[in-house]
PDB file of C-alpha atoms in Angstrom:
ATOM      1  CA  MET A  16     -14.942  52.107   5.811  1.00  0.00           C
ATOM      2  CA  GLU A  17     -15.638  49.904   2.891  1.00  0.00           C
ATOM      3  CA  GLU A  18     -12.312  50.545   1.536  1.00  0.00           C
ATOM      4  CA  GLN A  19     -10.785  49.434   5.064  1.00  0.00           C
ATOM      5  CA  HIS A  20     -12.784  46.086   4.844  1.00  0.00           C
ATOM      6  CA  HIS A  21     -11.875  45.226   1.462  1.00  0.00           C
ATOM      7  CA  SER A  22      -8.209  45.672   2.202  1.00  0.00           C
ATOM      8  CA  SER A  23      -8.544  43.493   5.556  1.00  0.00           C
ATOM      9  CA  SER A  24     -10.475  40.909   3.258  1.00  0.00           C
ATOM     10  CA  THR A  25      -7.681  41.187   0.756  1.00  0.00           C
ATOM     11  CA  LYS A  26      -5.199  40.556   3.499  1.00  0.00           C
ATOM     12  CA  THR A  27      -6.846  37.483   4.588  1.00  0.00           C
ATOM     13  CA  THR A  28      -7.326  36.047   1.318  1.00  0.00           C
ATOM     14  CA  GLN A  29      -3.653  36.692   0.463  1.00  0.00           C
ATOM     15  CA  THR A  30      -2.490  34.822   3.787  1.00  0.00           C
ATOM     16  CA  GLU A  31      -4.798  31.968   3.060  1.00  0.00           C
ATOM     17  CA  VAL A  32      -3.622  31.449  -0.227  1.00  0.00           C
ATOM     18  CA  ALA A  33      -0.049  31.522   0.949  1.00  0.00           C
ATOM     19  CA  PHE A  34      -0.805  29.242   3.900  1.00  0.00           C
ATOM     20  CA  GLU A  35      -2.472  26.721   1.311  1.00  0.00           C
ATOM     21  CA  ALA A  36       0.897  26.963  -0.853  1.00  0.00           C
ATOM     22  CA  PHE A  37       2.990  26.839   2.114  1.00  0.00           C
ATOM     23  CA  TYR A  38       1.258  23.626   3.409  1.00  0.00           C
ATOM     24  CA  ALA A  39       1.509  21.953  -0.096  1.00  0.00           C
ATOM     25  CA  THR A  40       5.139  22.286  -0.097  1.00  0.00           C
ATOM     26  CA  THR A  41       6.127  21.612   3.656  1.00  0.00           C
ATOM     27  CA  TYR A  42       3.495  18.735   4.621  1.00  0.00           C
ATOM     28  CA  GLN A  43       5.844  15.977   3.467  1.00  0.00           C
ATOM     29  CA  PRO A  44       9.104  17.147   4.780  1.00  0.00           C
ATOM     30  CA  LEU A  45       7.501  18.043   8.092  1.00  0.00           C
ATOM     31  CA  PHE A  46       5.799  14.645   8.291  1.00  0.00           C
ATOM     32  CA  ARG A  47       9.078  12.623   7.316  1.00  0.00           C
ATOM     33  CA  TYR A  48      10.904  14.572  10.157  1.00  0.00           C
ATOM     34  CA  VAL A  49       8.164  13.958  12.595  1.00  0.00           C
ATOM     35  CA  PHE A  50       7.618  10.348  11.598  1.00  0.00           C
ATOM     36  CA  SER A  51      11.458   9.748  11.754  1.00  0.00           C
ATOM     37  CA  ARG A  52      11.298  10.751  15.449  1.00  0.00           C
ATOM     38  CA  LEU A  53       8.075   8.831  16.659  1.00  0.00           C
ATOM     39  CA  ARG A  54       8.003   5.954  14.469  1.00  0.00           C
ATOM     40  CA  GLU A  55       4.174   5.911  14.846  1.00  0.00           C
ATOM     41  CA  ARG A  56       2.358   7.054  11.790  1.00  0.00           C
ATOM     42  CA  ASP A  57      -1.114   8.197  13.333  1.00  0.00           C
ATOM     43  CA  VAL A  58       0.954  10.111  16.025  1.00  0.00           C
ATOM     44  CA  ALA A  59       3.000  11.829  13.599  1.00  0.00           C
ATOM     45  CA  GLU A  60       0.065  12.860  11.455  1.00  0.00           C
ATOM     46  CA  ASP A  61      -1.666  14.247  14.541  1.00  0.00           C
ATOM     47  CA  ILE A  62       1.372  16.416  15.579  1.00  0.00           C
ATOM     48  CA  VAL A  63       2.036  17.476  12.019  1.00  0.00           C
ATOM     49  CA  GLN A  64      -1.840  18.692  11.797  1.00  0.00           C
ATOM     50  CA  LYS A  65      -1.639  20.258  15.257  1.00  0.00           C
ATOM     51  CA  SER A  66       1.627  22.024  14.053  1.00  0.00           C
ATOM     52  CA  PHE A  67      -0.211  23.353  11.033  1.00  0.00           C
ATOM     53  CA  VAL A  68      -3.005  24.728  13.137  1.00  0.00           C
ATOM     54  CA  SER A  69      -0.985  26.509  15.721  1.00  0.00           C
ATOM     55  CA  LEU A  70       1.011  27.989  12.910  1.00  0.00           C
ATOM     56  CA  TRP A  71      -2.417  29.019  11.021  1.00  0.00           C
ATOM     57  CA  ARG A  72      -3.599  30.751  14.533  1.00  0.00           C
ATOM     58  CA  VAL A  73      -0.464  32.914  14.580  1.00  0.00           C
ATOM     59  CA  THR A  74      -0.181  33.646  10.781  1.00  0.00           C
ATOM     60  CA  ARG A  75      -3.677  35.030  10.702  1.00  0.00           C
ATOM     61  CA  GLU A  76      -2.457  37.684  13.155  1.00  0.00           C
ATOM     62  CA  GLU A  77       1.150  37.733  11.731  1.00  0.00           C
ATOM     63  CA  PRO A  78       1.470  36.584   8.216  1.00  0.00           C
ATOM     64  CA  ARG A  79       5.350  36.877   8.627  1.00  0.00           C
ATOM     65  CA  ALA A  80       5.243  34.017  11.205  1.00  0.00           C
ATOM     66  CA  LEU A  81       4.549  31.599   7.873  1.00  0.00           C
ATOM     67  CA  THR A  82       8.318  30.186   7.816  1.00  0.00           C
ATOM     68  CA  GLU A  83       9.465  26.737   7.664  1.00  0.00           C
ATOM     69  CA  PRO A  84      11.903  27.277  10.887  1.00  0.00           C
ATOM     70  CA  TYR A  85       8.816  28.408  13.176  1.00  0.00           C
ATOM     71  CA  LEU A  86       6.598  25.585  12.048  1.00  0.00           C
ATOM     72  CA  PHE A  87       9.556  22.854  12.646  1.00  0.00           C
ATOM     73  CA  THR A  88      10.014  24.594  16.039  1.00  0.00           C
ATOM     74  CA  ILE A  89       6.326  24.020  16.962  1.00  0.00           C
ATOM     75  CA  ALA A  90       6.471  20.405  15.673  1.00  0.00           C
ATOM     76  CA  ARG A  91       9.914  19.779  17.462  1.00  0.00           C
ATOM     77  CA  ASN A  92       8.073  21.186  20.668  1.00  0.00           C
ATOM     78  CA  ALA A  93       5.104  19.073  20.148  1.00  0.00           C
ATOM     79  CA  ILE A  94       7.379  16.016  19.874  1.00  0.00           C
ATOM     80  CA  ILE A  95       9.026  16.839  23.173  1.00  0.00           C
ATOM     81  CA  ASP A  96       5.625  17.500  24.742  1.00  0.00           C
ATOM     82  CA  TYR A  97       4.586  13.961  23.399  1.00  0.00           C
ATOM     83  CA  PHE A  98       7.507  12.221  24.815  1.00  0.00           C
ATOM     84  CA  ARG A  99       7.250  14.070  28.343  1.00  0.00           C
ATOM     85  CA  LYS A 100       3.585  12.762  28.418  1.00  0.00           C
ATOM     86  CA  LYS A 101       4.312   9.249  27.254  1.00  0.00           C
ATOM     87  CA  LYS A 102       7.535   8.976  29.245  1.00  0.00           C
ATOM     88  CA  GLU A 103       8.909   6.830  26.602  1.00  0.00           C
ATOM     89  CA  ILE A 104      11.987   8.102  24.989  1.00  0.00           C
ATOM     90  CA  LEU A 105      13.321   5.261  22.793  1.00  0.00           C
ATOM     91  CA  PHE A 106      11.609   2.806  20.591  1.00  0.00           C
ATOM     92  CA  SER A 107      13.011  -0.786  19.961  1.00  0.00           C
ATOM     93  CA  PRO A 108      13.623  -1.528  16.355  1.00  0.00           C
ATOM     94  CA  GLU A 109      11.603  -4.673  16.943  1.00  0.00           C
ATOM     95  CA  ASP A 110       8.768  -2.760  17.843  1.00  0.00           C
ATOM     96  CA  PRO A 111       6.086  -3.613  15.227  1.00  0.00           C
ATOM     97  CA  LYS A 112       5.312   0.307  14.673  1.00  0.00           C
ATOM     98  CA  TRP A 113       8.757   0.486  13.095  1.00  0.00           C
ATOM     99  CA  GLN A 114       8.127   0.652   9.446  1.00  0.00           C
ATOM    100  CA  ALA A 115       9.730   2.218   6.429  1.00  0.00           C
ATOM    101  CA  LEU A 116       7.984   4.866   4.416  1.00  0.00           C
ATOM    102  CA  PRO A 117       6.111   3.578   1.676  1.00  0.00           C
ATOM    103  CA  THR A 118       7.720   3.458  -1.592  1.00  0.00           C
ATOM    104  CA  ASP A 119       6.375   3.592  -5.104  1.00  0.00           C
ATOM    105  CA  ASN A 120       6.556   0.279  -7.052  1.00  0.00           C
ATOM    106  CA  ALA A 121       8.625  -1.406  -4.440  1.00  0.00           C
ATOM    107  CA  SER A 122       8.640  -5.152  -4.400  1.00  0.00           C
ATOM    108  CA  PRO A 123       8.069  -6.856  -1.037  1.00  0.00           C
ATOM    109  CA  LEU A 124      11.791  -7.839  -0.977  1.00  0.00           C
ATOM    110  CA  GLU A 125      12.560  -4.108  -1.617  1.00  0.00           C
ATOM    111  CA  GLU A 126      10.490  -3.106   1.143  1.00  0.00           C
ATOM    112  CA  HIS A 127      11.921  -5.617   3.455  1.00  0.00           C
ATOM    113  CA  VAL A 128      15.371  -4.372   2.817  1.00  0.00           C
ATOM    114  CA  ALA A 129      14.440  -0.775   3.098  1.00  0.00           C
ATOM    115  CA  ARG A 130      12.811  -1.467   6.734  1.00  0.00           C
ATOM    116  CA  GLU A 131      15.881  -3.278   7.893  1.00  0.00           C
ATOM    117  CA  GLU A 132      18.141  -0.470   6.636  1.00  0.00           C
ATOM    118  CA  ARG A 133      15.978   2.113   8.335  1.00  0.00           C
ATOM    119  CA  SER A 134      15.955  -0.093  11.495  1.00  0.00           C
ATOM    120  CA  THR A 135      19.640  -0.052  11.498  1.00  0.00           C
ATOM    121  CA  LEU A 136      19.981   3.652  10.342  1.00  0.00           C
ATOM    122  CA  GLU A 137      17.552   4.635  13.437  1.00  0.00           C
ATOM    123  CA  GLU A 138      19.264   2.109  15.863  1.00  0.00           C
ATOM    124  CA  SER A 139      22.635   4.072  14.989  1.00  0.00           C
ATOM    125  CA  LEU A 140      21.044   7.525  15.326  1.00  0.00           C
ATOM    126  CA  ARG A 141      19.877   6.732  18.781  1.00  0.00           C
ATOM    127  CA  MET A 142      23.505   6.176  19.903  1.00  0.00           C
ATOM    128  CA  LEU A 143      24.402   9.649  18.906  1.00  0.00           C
ATOM    129  CA  PRO A 144      24.365  12.503  21.188  1.00  0.00           C
ATOM    130  CA  PRO A 145      20.931  13.835  21.117  1.00  0.00           C
ATOM    131  CA  SER A 146      21.938  17.210  19.581  1.00  0.00           C
ATOM    132  CA  GLU A 147      23.945  15.644  16.615  1.00  0.00           C
ATOM    133  CA  GLY A 148      21.018  13.091  15.989  1.00  0.00           C
ATOM    134  CA  GLU A 149      18.576  16.112  15.862  1.00  0.00           C
ATOM    135  CA  ALA A 150      20.675  17.908  13.420  1.00  0.00           C
ATOM    136  CA  LEU A 151      21.016  15.174  11.231  1.00  0.00           C
ATOM    137  CA  ARG A 152      17.297  14.149  11.247  1.00  0.00           C
ATOM    138  CA  LEU A 153      16.534  17.889  10.409  1.00  0.00           C
ATOM    139  CA  LYS A 154      19.126  18.034   7.591  1.00  0.00           C
ATOM    140  CA  PHE A 155      18.173  14.430   6.108  1.00  0.00           C
ATOM    141  CA  PHE A 156      14.749  13.400   6.915  1.00  0.00           C
ATOM    142  CA  ALA A 157      13.137  16.834   6.767  1.00  0.00           C
ATOM    143  CA  ASP A 158      15.399  18.168   4.029  1.00  0.00           C
ATOM    144  CA  ARG A 159      16.164  21.446   5.900  1.00  0.00           C
ATOM    145  CA  THR A 160      19.075  24.029   5.074  1.00  0.00           C
ATOM    146  CA  THR A 161      21.974  24.700   7.614  1.00  0.00           C
ATOM    147  CA  LYS A 162      20.463  28.180   8.409  1.00  0.00           C
ATOM    148  CA  GLU A 163      16.807  26.258   8.892  1.00  0.00           C
ATOM    149  CA  VAL A 164      18.184  23.886  11.386  1.00  0.00           C
ATOM    150  CA  SER A 165      20.158  26.584  13.352  1.00  0.00           C
ATOM    151  CA  GLN A 166      16.682  28.481  13.483  1.00  0.00           C
ATOM    152  CA  ILE A 167      14.882  25.213  14.687  1.00  0.00           C
ATOM    153  CA  LEU A 168      17.571  24.252  17.112  1.00  0.00           C
ATOM    154  CA  ASN A 169      18.117  28.006  18.292  1.00  0.00           C
ATOM    155  CA  THR A 170      22.180  27.798  17.672  1.00  0.00           C
ATOM    156  CA  SER A 171      24.516  29.239  15.283  1.00  0.00           C
ATOM    157  CA  GLU A 172      24.893  27.774  11.707  1.00  0.00           C
ATOM    158  CA  ALA A 173      28.639  26.862  12.630  1.00  0.00           C
ATOM    159  CA  ASN A 174      27.303  25.066  15.530  1.00  0.00           C
ATOM    160  CA  VAL A 175      24.975  22.941  13.409  1.00  0.00           C
ATOM    161  CA  ARG A 176      27.766  22.239  10.665  1.00  0.00           C
ATOM    162  CA  GLN A 177      29.835  20.951  13.664  1.00  0.00           C
ATOM    163  CA  LEU A 178      27.000  18.923  14.964  1.00  0.00           C
ATOM    164  CA  GLN A 179      26.290  17.326  11.515  1.00  0.00           C
ATOM    165  CA  CYS A 180      29.724  16.608  10.782  1.00  0.00           C
ATOM    166  CA  ARG A 181      30.417  15.100  13.956  1.00  0.00           C
ATOM    167  CA  GLY A 182      27.143  13.217  13.693  1.00  0.00           C
ATOM    168  CA  LEU A 183      27.894  11.845  10.464  1.00  0.00           C
ATOM    169  CA  LYS A 184      31.257  10.678  11.659  1.00  0.00           C
ATOM    170  CA  HIS A 185      29.803   8.920  14.618  1.00  0.00           C
ATOM    171  CA  LEU A 186      27.370   7.404  12.491  1.00  0.00           C
ATOM    172  CA  ARG A 187      29.821   6.061  10.257  1.00  0.00           C
ATOM    173  CA  LYS A 188      31.412   4.222  12.926  1.00  0.00           C
ATOM    174  CA  GLN A 189      28.314   3.019  14.393  1.00  0.00           C
ATOM    175  CA  LEU A 190      27.031   1.850  11.089  1.00  0.00           C
ATOM    176  CA  ILE A 191      30.271  -0.290  10.455  1.00  0.00           C
ATOM    177  CA  VAL A 192      29.917  -1.782  13.924  1.00  0.00           C
ATOM    178  CA  ASN A 193      26.313  -2.600  13.350  1.00  0.00           C
ATOM    179  CA  ALA A 194      27.287  -3.938   9.681  1.00  0.00           C
ATOM    180  CA  HIS A 195      29.794  -6.434  11.280  1.00  0.00           C
ATOM    181  CA  LEU A 196      27.103  -7.858  14.063  1.00  0.00           C
TER     182      LEU A 196
END
């Protein structure tokens, strides 16, 4: 009986150690992704935290659930739920909540330029079809691989590559239009 208890305790400890390491490596990419969608730091932090708590609850019972695609799917669903509750789909670039992620050692001018560039990028991303914008956000804001994006979006890798290719093509055109305004 004691042998079984020790095995269960070891499994829990291993799961906790694995989860802590996973948290340390995935927090920032997940936060960047969620923040890129919401543009509200406090809400993004809450959704990221709730996503990790949800993942922890599942992982305690099934350690194989500790994967990035599963975590990003939890967060993506939480974002969708947030928008459903809020009934606010788009944010205005002029919204004071819109701000660039802080950079190390940036001057006020550099921070202003970064905010302007992010504002233009977000405005251009909003003009894309939702599936293309989502594929690009996951790829570039959350640094996910094509395979991971396909798992999160529940589609094939070929479709993800096509969405990203089309999205980049549309994004380039949109950025050129915005640059001439």
